[in-house]
Coordinates of C-alpha atoms in Angstrom, one line a residue:
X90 CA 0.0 0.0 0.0
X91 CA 0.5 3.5 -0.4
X92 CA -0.7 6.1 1.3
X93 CA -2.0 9.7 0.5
X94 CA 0.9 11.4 2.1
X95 CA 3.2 9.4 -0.1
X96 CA 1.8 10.0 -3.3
X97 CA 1.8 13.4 -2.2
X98 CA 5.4 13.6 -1.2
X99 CA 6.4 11.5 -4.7
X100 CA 4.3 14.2 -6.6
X101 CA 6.3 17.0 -5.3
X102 CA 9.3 15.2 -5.6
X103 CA 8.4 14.8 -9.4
X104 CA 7.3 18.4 -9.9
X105 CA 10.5 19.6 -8.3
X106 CA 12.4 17.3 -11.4
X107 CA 10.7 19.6 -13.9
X108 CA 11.7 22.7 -12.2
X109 CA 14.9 21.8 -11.4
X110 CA 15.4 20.8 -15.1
X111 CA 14.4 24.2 -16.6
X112 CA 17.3 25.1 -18.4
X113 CA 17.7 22.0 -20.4
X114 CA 13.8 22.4 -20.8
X115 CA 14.2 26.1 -22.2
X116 CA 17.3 24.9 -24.4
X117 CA 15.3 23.0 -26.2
X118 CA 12.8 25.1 -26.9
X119 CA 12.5 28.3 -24.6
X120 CA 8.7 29.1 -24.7
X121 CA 7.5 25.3 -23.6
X122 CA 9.9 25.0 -21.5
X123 CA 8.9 27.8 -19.6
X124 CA 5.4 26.5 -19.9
X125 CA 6.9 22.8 -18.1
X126 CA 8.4 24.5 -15.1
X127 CA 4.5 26.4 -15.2
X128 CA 2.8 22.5 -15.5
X129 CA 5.4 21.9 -12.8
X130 CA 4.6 24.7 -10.6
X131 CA 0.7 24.4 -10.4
X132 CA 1.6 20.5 -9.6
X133 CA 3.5 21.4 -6.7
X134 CA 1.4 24.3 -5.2
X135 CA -2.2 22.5 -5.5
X136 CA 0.4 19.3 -3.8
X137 CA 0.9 21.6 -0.9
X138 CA -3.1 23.1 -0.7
X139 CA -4.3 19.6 -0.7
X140 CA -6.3 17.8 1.8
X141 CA -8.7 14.8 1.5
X142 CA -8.2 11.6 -0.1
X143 CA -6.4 10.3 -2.8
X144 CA -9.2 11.3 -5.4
X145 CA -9.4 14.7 -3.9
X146 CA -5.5 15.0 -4.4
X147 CA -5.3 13.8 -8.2
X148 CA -8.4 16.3 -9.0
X149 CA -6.7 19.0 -7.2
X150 CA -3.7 18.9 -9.3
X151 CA -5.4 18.0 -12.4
X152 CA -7.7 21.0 -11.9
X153 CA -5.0 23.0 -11.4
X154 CA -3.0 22.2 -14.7
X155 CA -5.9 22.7 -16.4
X156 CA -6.2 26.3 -15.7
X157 CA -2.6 27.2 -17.1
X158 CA -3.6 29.8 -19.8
X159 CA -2.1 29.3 -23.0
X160 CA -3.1 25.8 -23.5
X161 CA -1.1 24.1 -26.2
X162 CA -0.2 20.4 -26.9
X163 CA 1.8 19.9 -24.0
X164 CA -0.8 21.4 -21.5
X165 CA -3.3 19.5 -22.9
X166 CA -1.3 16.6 -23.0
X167 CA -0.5 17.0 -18.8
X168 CA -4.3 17.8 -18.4
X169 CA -5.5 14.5 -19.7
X170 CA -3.0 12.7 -18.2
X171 CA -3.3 14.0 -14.6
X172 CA -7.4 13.6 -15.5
X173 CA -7.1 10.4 -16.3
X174 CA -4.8 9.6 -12.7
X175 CA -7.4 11.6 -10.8
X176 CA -10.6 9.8 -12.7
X177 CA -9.3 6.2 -11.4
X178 CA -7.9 7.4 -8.3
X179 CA -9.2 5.4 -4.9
X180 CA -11.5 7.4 -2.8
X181 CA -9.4 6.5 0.2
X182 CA -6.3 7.4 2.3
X183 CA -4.3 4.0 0.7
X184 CA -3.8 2.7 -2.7
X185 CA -2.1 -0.5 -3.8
X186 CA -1.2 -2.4 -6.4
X187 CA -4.3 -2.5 -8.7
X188 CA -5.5 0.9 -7.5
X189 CA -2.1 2.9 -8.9
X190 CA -2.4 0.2 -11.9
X191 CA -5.9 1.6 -12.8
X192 CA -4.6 5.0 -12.7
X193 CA -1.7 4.7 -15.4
X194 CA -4.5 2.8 -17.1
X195 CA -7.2 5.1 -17.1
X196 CA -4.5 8.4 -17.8
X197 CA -3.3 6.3 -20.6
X198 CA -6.9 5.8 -22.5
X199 CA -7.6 10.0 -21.4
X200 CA -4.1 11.0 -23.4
X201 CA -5.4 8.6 -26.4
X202 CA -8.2 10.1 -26.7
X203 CA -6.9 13.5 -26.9
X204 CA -4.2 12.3 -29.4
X205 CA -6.9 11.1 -31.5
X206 CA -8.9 14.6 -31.3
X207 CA -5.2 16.2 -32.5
X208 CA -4.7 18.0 -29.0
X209 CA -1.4 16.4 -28.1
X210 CA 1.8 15.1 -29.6
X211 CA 2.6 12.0 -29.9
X212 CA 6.3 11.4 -28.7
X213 CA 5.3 11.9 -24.7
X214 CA 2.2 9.6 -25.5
X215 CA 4.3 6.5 -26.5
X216 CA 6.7 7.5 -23.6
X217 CA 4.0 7.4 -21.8
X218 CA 2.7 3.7 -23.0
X219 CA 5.7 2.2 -22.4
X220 CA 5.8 3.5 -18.7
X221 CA 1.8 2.1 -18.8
X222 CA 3.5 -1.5 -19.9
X223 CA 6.0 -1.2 -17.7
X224 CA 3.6 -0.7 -14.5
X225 CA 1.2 -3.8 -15.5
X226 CA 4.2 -5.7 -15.5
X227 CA 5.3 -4.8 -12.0
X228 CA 3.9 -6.9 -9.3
X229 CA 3.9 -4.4 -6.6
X230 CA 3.3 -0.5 -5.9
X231 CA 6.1 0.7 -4.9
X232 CA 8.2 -0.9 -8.0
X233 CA 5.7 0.4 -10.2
X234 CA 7.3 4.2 -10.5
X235 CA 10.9 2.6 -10.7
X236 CA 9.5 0.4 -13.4
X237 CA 7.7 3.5 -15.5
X238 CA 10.5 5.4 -14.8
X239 CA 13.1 3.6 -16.0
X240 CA 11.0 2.5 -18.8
X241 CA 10.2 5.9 -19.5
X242 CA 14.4 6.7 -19.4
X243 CA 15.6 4.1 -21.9
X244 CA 13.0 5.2 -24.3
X245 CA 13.9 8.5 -25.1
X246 CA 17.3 8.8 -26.9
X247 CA 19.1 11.6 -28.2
X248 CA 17.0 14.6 -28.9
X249 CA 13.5 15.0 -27.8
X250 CA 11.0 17.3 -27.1
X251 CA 10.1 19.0 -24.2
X252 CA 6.8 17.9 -23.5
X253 CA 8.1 14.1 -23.5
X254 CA 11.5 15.2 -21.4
X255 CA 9.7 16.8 -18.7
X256 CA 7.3 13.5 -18.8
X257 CA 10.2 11.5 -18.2
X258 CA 11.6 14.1 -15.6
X259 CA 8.3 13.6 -13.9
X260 CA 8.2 10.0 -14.0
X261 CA 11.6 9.9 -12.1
X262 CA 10.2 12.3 -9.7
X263 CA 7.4 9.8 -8.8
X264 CA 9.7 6.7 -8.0
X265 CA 11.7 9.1 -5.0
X266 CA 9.6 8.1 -2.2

């Protein structure tokens, strides 16, 4: 199991990768990288003004990233993903296994659908796919963000976007407990 607090903690943790990567991020391409460390930002402040359960923590920062203004693939890509974790997210104080499973699951099938409607990329979508494949394939929760985060790592080579690099960023984030 893992608890609320944790997930919290991890979420920070994963928002604080982003911010901490902003130069690379703006190197690449200065105007969405800026927009990252904003993604990154909004995670980490509705993080700390959370309370409630699980759910209440995934809508919080979902809602949040959703009010960025200036919404362009990469914002919407981050607001269906963190809508899809906050959709399938337990109602509770715990989740395990099949909880955080249903999650990636459900965040996977809410990015598809907004790659199919054209409003996201689709480099940080397979990034993210593999991290999806790399979770079911885990066996346990707390392997599950080594296992999308090292997916996530040895899939992106050479250059890359930002969108997906801050994904990946993020991902690493998540599996510092």
């Amino acid at each position: 199991m893992v608890s609320r607090d944790a997930l919290a903690v991890r979420l920070f943790h994963a928002s604080m990768q982003i911010i901490t990567s902003e130069r690379e991020l703006e190197q690449i391409d200065p105007t969405e990288g800026q927009l990252m460390v904003e993604v990154a930002s909004a995670i980490s402040a509705a993080v700390a003004a959370s309370d409630g359960s699980i759910k209440d923590l995934f809508e919080d920062v979902a809602r949040s990233v959703s009010r960025i203004e200036g919404h362009g693939a990469g914002v919407a890509f981050w607001s269906a993903w963190l809508d899809g974790l906050a959709e399938a997210a337990p109602n509770e104080d715990d989740a395990d296994f099949d909880d955080l499973h249903a999650m990636f699951d459900e965040a996977f099938d809410d990015v598809s659908h907004a790659l199919a409607s054209g409003l996201c990329d689709v480099a940080p979508t397979d990034v993210l796919a593999v991290a999806c494949v790399a979770v079911a394939e885990c066996d346990d929760e707390l392997d599950a963000f080594d296992a999308a985060a090292d997916a996530s790592e040895r899939t992106v080579t050479g250059d890359t976007d930002v969108v997906t690099l801050a994904l990946v960023r993020f991902l690493r984030g998540m599996a510092q407990a």
